[in-house]
PDB file of C-alpha atoms and ligand atoms in Angstrom:
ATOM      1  CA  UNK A 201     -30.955 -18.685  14.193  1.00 87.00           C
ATOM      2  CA  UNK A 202     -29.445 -15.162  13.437  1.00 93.00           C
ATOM      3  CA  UNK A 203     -27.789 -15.032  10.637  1.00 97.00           C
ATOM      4  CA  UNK A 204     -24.364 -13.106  11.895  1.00 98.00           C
ATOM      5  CA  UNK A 205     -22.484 -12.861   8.201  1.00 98.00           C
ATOM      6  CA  UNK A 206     -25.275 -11.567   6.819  1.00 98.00           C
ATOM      7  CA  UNK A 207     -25.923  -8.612   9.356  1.00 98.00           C
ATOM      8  CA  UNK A 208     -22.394  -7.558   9.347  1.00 98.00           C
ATOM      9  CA  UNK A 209     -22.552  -7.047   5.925  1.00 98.00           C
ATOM     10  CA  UNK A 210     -25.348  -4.989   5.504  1.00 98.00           C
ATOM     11  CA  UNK A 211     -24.228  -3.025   8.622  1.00 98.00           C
ATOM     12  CA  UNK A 212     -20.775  -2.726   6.484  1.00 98.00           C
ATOM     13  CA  UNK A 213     -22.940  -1.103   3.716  1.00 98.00           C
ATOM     14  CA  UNK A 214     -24.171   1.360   6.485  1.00 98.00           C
ATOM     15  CA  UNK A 215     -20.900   2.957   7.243  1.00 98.00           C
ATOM     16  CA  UNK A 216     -21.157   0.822  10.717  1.00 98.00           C
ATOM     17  CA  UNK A 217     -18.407  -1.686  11.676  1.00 98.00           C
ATOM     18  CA  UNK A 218     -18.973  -4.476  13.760  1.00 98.00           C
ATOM     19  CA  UNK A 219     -17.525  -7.484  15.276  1.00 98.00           C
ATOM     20  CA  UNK A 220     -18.978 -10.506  16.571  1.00 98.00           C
ATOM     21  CA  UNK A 221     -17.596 -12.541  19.750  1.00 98.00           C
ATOM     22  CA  UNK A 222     -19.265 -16.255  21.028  1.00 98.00           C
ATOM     23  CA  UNK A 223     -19.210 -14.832  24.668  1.00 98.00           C
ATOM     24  CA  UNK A 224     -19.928 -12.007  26.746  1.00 98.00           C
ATOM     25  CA  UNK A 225     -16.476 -12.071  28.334  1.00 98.00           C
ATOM     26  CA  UNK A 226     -14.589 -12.082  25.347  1.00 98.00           C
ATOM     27  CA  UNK A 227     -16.639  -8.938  24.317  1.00 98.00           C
ATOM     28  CA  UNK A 228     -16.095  -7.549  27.734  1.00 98.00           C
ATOM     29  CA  UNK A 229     -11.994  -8.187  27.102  1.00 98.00           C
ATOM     30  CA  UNK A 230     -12.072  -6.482  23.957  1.00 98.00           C
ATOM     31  CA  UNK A 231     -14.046  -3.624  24.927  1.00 98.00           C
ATOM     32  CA  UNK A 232     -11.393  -2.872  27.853  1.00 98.00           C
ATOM     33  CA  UNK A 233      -8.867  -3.073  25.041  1.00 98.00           C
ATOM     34  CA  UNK A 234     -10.562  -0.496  22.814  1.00 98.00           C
ATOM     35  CA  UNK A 235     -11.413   2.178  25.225  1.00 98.00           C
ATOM     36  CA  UNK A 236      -8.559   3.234  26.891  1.00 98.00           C
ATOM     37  CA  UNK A 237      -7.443   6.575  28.621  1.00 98.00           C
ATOM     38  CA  UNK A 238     -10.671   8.782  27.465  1.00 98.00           C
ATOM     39  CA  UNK A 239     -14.184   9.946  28.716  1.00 98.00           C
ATOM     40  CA  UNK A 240     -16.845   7.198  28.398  1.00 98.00           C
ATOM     41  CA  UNK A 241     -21.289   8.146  28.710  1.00 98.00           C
ATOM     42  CA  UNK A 242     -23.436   4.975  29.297  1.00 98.00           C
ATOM     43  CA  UNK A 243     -26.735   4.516  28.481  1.00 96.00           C
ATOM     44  CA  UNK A 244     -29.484   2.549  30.217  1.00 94.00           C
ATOM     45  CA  UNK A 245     -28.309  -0.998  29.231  1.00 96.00           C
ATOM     46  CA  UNK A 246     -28.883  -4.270  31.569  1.00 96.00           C
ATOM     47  CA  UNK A 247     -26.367  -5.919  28.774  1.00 97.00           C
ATOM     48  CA  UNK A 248     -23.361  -3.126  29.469  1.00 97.00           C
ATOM     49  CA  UNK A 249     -24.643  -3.406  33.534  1.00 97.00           C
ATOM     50  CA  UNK A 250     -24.355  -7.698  33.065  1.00 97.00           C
ATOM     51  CA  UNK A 251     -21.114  -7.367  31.216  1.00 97.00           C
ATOM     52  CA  UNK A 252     -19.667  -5.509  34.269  1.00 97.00           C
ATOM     53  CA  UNK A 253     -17.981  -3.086  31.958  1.00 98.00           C
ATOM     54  CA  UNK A 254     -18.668  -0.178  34.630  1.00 98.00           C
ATOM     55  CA  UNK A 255     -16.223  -1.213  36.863  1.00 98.00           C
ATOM     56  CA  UNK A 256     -13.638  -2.275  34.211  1.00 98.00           C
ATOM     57  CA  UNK A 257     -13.510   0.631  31.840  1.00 98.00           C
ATOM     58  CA  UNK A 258     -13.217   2.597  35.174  1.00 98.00           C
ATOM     59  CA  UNK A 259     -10.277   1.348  36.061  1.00 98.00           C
ATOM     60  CA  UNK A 260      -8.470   3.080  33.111  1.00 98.00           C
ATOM     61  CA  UNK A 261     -11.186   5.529  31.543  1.00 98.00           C
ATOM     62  CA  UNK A 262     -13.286   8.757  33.032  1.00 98.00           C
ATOM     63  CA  UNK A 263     -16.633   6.761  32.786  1.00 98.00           C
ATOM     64  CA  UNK A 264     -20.191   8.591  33.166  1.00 98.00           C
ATOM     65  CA  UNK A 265     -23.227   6.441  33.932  1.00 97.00           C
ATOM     66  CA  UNK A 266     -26.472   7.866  35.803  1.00 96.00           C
ATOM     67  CA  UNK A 267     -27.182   4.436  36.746  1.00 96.00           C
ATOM     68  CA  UNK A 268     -24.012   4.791  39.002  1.00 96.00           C
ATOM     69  CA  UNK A 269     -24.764   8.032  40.124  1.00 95.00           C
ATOM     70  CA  UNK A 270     -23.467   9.993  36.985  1.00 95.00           C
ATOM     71  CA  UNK A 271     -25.439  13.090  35.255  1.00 94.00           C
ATOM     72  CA  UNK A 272     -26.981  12.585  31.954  1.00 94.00           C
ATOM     73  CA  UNK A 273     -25.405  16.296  30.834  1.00 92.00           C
ATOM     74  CA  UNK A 274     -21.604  14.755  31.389  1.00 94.00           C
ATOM     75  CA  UNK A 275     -22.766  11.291  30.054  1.00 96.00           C
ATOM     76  CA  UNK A 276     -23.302  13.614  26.879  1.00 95.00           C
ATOM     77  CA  UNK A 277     -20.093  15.050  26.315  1.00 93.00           C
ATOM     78  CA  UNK A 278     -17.966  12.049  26.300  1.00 98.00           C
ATOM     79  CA  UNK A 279     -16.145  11.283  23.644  1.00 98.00           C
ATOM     80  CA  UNK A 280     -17.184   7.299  24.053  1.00 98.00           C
ATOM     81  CA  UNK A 281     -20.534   6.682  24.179  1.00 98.00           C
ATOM     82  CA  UNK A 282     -21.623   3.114  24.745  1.00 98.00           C
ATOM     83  CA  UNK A 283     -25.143   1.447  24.828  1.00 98.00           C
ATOM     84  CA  UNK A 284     -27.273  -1.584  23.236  1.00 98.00           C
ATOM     85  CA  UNK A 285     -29.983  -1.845  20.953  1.00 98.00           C
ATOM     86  CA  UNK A 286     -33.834  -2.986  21.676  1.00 98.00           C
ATOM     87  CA  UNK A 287     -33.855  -5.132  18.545  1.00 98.00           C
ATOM     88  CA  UNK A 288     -31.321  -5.062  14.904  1.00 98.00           C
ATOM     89  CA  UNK A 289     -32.422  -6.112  11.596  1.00 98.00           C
ATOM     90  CA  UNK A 290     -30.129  -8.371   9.842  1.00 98.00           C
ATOM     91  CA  UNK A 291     -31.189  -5.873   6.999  1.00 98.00           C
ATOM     92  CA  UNK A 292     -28.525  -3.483   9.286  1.00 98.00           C
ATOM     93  CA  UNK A 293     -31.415  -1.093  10.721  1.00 98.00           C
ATOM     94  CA  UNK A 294     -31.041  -0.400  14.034  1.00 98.00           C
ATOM     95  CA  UNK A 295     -33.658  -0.036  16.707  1.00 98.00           C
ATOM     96  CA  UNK A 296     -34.300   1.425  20.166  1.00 98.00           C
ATOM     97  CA  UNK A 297     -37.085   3.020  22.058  1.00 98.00           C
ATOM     98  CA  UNK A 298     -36.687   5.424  25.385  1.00 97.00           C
ATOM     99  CA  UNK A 299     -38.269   7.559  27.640  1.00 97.00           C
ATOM    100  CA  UNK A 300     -35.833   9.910  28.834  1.00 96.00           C
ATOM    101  CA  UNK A 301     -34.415  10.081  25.425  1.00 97.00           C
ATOM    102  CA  UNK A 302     -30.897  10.305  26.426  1.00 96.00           C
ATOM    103  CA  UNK A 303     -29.772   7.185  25.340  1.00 96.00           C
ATOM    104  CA  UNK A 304     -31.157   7.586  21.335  1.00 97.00           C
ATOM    105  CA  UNK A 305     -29.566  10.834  21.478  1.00 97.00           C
ATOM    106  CA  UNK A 306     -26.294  10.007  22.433  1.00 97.00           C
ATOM    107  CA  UNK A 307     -26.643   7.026  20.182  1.00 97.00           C
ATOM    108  CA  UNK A 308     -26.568   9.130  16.992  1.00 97.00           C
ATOM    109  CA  UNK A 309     -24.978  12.860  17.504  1.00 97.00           C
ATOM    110  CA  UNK A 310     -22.202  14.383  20.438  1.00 96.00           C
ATOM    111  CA  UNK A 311     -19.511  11.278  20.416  1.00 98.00           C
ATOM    112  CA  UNK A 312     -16.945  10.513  18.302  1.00 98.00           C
ATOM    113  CA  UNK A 313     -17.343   6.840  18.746  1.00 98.00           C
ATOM    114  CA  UNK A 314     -20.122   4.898  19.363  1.00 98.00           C
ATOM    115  CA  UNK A 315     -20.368   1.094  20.563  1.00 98.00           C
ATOM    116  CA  UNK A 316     -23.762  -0.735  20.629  1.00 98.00           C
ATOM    117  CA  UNK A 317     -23.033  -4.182  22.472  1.00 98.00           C
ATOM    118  CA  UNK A 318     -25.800  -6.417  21.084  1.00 98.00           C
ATOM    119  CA  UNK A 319     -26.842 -10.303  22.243  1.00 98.00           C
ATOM    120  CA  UNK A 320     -27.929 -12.527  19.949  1.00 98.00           C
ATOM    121  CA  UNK A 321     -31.466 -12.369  21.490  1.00 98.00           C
ATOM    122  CA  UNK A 322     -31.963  -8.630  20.098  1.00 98.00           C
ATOM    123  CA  UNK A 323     -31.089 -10.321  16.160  1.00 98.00           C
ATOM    124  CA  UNK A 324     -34.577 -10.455  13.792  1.00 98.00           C
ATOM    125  CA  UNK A 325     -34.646 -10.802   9.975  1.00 98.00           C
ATOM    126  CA  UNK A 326     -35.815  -7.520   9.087  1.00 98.00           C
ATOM    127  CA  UNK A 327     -36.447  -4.161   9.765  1.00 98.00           C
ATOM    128  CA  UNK A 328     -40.530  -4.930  10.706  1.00 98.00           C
ATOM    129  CA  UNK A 329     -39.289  -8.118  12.926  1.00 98.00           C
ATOM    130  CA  UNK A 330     -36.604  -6.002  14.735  1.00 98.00           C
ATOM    131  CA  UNK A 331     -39.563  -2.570  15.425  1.00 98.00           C
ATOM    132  CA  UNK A 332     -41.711  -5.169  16.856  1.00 98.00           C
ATOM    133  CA  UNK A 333     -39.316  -6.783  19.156  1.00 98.00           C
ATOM    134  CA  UNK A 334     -38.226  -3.317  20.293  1.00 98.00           C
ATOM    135  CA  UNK A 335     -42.117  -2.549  21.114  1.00 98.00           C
ATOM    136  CA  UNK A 336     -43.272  -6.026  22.483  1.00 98.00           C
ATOM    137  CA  UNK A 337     -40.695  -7.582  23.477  1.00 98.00           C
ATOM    138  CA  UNK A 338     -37.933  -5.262  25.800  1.00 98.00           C
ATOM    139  CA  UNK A 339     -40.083  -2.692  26.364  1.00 98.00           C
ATOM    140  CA  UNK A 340     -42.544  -4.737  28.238  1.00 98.00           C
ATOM    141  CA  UNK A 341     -40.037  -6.315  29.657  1.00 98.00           C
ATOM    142  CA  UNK A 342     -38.408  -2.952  30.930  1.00 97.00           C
ATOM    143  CA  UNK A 343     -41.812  -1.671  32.374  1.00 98.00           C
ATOM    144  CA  UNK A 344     -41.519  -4.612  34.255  1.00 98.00           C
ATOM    145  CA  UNK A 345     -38.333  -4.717  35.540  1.00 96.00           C
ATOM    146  CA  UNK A 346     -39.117  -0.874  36.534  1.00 96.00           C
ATOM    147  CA  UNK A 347     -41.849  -1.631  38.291  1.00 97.00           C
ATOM    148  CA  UNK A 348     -44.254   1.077  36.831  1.00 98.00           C
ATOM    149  CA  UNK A 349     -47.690   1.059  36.438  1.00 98.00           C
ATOM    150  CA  UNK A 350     -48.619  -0.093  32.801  1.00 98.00           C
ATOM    151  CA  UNK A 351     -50.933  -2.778  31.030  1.00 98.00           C
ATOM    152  CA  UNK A 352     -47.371  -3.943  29.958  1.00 98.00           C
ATOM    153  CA  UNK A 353     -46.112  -4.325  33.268  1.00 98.00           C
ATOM    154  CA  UNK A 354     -47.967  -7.297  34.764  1.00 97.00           C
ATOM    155  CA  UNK A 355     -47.005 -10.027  32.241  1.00 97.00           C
ATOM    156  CA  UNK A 356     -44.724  -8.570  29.937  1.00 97.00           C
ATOM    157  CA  UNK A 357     -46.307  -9.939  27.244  1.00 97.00           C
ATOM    158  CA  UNK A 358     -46.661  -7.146  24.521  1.00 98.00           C
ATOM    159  CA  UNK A 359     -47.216  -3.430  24.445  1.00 98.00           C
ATOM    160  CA  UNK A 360     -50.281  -2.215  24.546  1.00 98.00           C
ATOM    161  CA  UNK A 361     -49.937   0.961  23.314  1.00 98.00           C
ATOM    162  CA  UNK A 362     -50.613   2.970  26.436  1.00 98.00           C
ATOM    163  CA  UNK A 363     -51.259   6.720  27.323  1.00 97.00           C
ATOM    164  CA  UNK A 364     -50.101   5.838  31.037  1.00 98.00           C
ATOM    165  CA  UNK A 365     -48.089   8.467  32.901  1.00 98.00           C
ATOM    166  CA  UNK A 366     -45.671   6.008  33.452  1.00 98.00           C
ATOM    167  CA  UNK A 367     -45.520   5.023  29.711  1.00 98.00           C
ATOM    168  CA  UNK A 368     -41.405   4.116  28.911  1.00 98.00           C
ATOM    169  CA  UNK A 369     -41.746   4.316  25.272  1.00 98.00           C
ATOM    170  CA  UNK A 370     -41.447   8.294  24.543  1.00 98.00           C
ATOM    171  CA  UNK A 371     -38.804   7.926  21.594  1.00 98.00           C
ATOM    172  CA  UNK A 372     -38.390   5.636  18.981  1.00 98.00           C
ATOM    173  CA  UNK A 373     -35.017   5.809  17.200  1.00 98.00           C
ATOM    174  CA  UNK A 374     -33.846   3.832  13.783  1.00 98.00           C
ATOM    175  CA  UNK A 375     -30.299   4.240  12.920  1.00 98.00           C
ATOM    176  CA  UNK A 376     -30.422   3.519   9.156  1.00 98.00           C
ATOM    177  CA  UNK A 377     -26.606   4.898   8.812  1.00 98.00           C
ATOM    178  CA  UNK A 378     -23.597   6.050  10.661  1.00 98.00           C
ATOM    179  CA  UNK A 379     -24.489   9.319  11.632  1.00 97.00           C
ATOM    180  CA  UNK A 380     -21.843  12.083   9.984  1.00 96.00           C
ATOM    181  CA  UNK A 381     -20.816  13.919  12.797  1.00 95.00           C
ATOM    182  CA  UNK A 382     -19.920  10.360  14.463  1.00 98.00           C
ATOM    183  CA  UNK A 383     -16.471   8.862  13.292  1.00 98.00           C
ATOM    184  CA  UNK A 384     -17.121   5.461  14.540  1.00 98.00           C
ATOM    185  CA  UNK A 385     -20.410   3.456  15.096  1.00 98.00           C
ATOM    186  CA  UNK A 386     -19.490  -0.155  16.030  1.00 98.00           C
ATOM    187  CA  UNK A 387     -21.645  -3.183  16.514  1.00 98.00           C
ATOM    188  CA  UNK A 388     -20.291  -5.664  19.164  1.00 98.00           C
ATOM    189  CA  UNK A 389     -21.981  -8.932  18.546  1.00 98.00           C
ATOM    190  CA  UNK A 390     -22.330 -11.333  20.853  1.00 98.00           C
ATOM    191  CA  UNK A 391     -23.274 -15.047  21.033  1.00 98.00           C
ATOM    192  CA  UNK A 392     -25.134 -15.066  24.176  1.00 97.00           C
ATOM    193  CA  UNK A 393     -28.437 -14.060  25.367  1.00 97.00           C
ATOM    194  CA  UNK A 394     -28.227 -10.577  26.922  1.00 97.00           C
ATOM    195  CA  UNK A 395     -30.192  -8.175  28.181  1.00 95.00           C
ATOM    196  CA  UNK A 396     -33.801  -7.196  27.633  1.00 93.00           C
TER     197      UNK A 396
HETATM  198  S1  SF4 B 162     -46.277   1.974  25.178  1.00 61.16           S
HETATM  199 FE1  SF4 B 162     -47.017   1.487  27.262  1.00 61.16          FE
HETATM  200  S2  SF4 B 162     -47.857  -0.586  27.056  1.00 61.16           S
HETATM  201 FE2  SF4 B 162     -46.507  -0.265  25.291  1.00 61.16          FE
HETATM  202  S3  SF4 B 162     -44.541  -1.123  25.952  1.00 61.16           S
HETATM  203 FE3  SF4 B 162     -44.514   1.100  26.316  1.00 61.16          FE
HETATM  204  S4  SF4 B 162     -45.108   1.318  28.472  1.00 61.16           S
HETATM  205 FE4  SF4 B 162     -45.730  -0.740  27.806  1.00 61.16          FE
END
C-alpha cells in the first residue's frame, strides 16, 4: 500500500506541491476549481481522458488536446499544462516515458503551472521500483492499447527492449525537481486506480 504522507513530503522537499483526494471525482471537482479562465495543453493521458476533464475545463478554459483534434505546437504554449506520470517514487522522483516527446517536454519547461494527476496504481517505493513500472508496466500496456506492432504488444507483459519501428518508448524523463522556469508543479493524488 502506497504510502501517501510519505510521498508528499519528499515531493515537498522537491519544490513540488501536491494534494491527495480518495476519488477521481473529487480530483476532477477540484481541478475545475483551479483552472479557471486561461489556456490549458494536454498530454497523452487515459487518466485526464477517464476523468473527463476535457469537456469540463472547456467549459470555462481555452483547452488544447491533440487527442481532441488540437496541435501539439498550441498544446505548447499554454500557460496550464496538465498530464500524468508512468510511475512516482515515494522518494518524490518522477517518471514518464514517450515517443513523440511532447508530453515530457511540456512536463518540465514552456508553462507556468504544471498538474500531474496521478492514481494510486502509478505509486512504487523508490526511484528503481517507479523506472521499472514506467518500462514494464504502462508502456506495454500503451503498445497495446495502440495497437502497434511490438514484442510488448501481444501480452503486455514487460518491455522487451525493442528496436521496432513502432517502438513507443523514445524519451525517458525523471523530474527530480520543480523545474525553474515553471512556477507551479503540482501532484494530484488520487485514491483510485487510473490509467495505464
Ligand atoms: S521499448 Fe519496445 S518492447 Fe519495450 S515497452 Fe517500449 S515498445 Fe514495448
Amino acid at each position: 500500500m502506497a504510502d501517501i504522507e510519505r510521498l508528499r513530503k519528499n515531493l515537498e522537499d522537491r519544490g513540488i506541491r501536491s494534494s491527495y483526494f480518495a476519488t477521481a471525482q473529487a480530483a476532477a471537482d477540484y481541478l475545475d476549481r483551479q483552472i479557471d479562465g486561461t489556456t490549458v495543453g494536454i498530454g497523452g493521458s487515459m487518466t485526464v481522458k477517464a476523468m473527463g476533464l476535457y469537456p469540463r475545463l472547456s467549459a470555462h478554459n481555452r483547452v488544447v488536446w491533440h487527442w481532441e483534434g488540437g496541435g501539439l505546437e498550441d498544446a505548447a504554449g499554454t500557460e496550464v499544462y496538465l498530464t500524468s506520470a508512468n510511475g512516482v517514487a515515494e522518494t518524490g522522483e518522477l517518471v514518464n516515458i514517450d515517443g513523440t516527446c511532447n508530453r515530457i517536454a511540456s512536463s518540465v519547461y514552456g508553462h507556468k503551472r504544471v498538474y500531474l494527476v496521478v492514481g494510486v496504481n502509478k505509486i512504487e517505493p523508490d526511484y528503481d521500483r517507479a523506472l521499472w513500472r514506467a518500462r514494464n508496466v504502462a508502456a506495454p500496456k500503451n503498445a497495446q492499447r495502440l495497437g502497434r506492432k511490438t514484442p510488448c504488444a501481444v501480452k503486455a507483459d514487460r518491455c522487451y527492449d525493442c528496436k521496432s519501428p513502432e517502438r513507443i518508448c523514445r524519451g525517458l524523463s525523471v523530474i527530480w525537481g520543480r523545474p525553474t522556469p515553471v512556477e507551479t508543479m503540482e501532484v494530484v493524488l488520487i485514491g483510485e486506480e487510473l490509467g495505464m
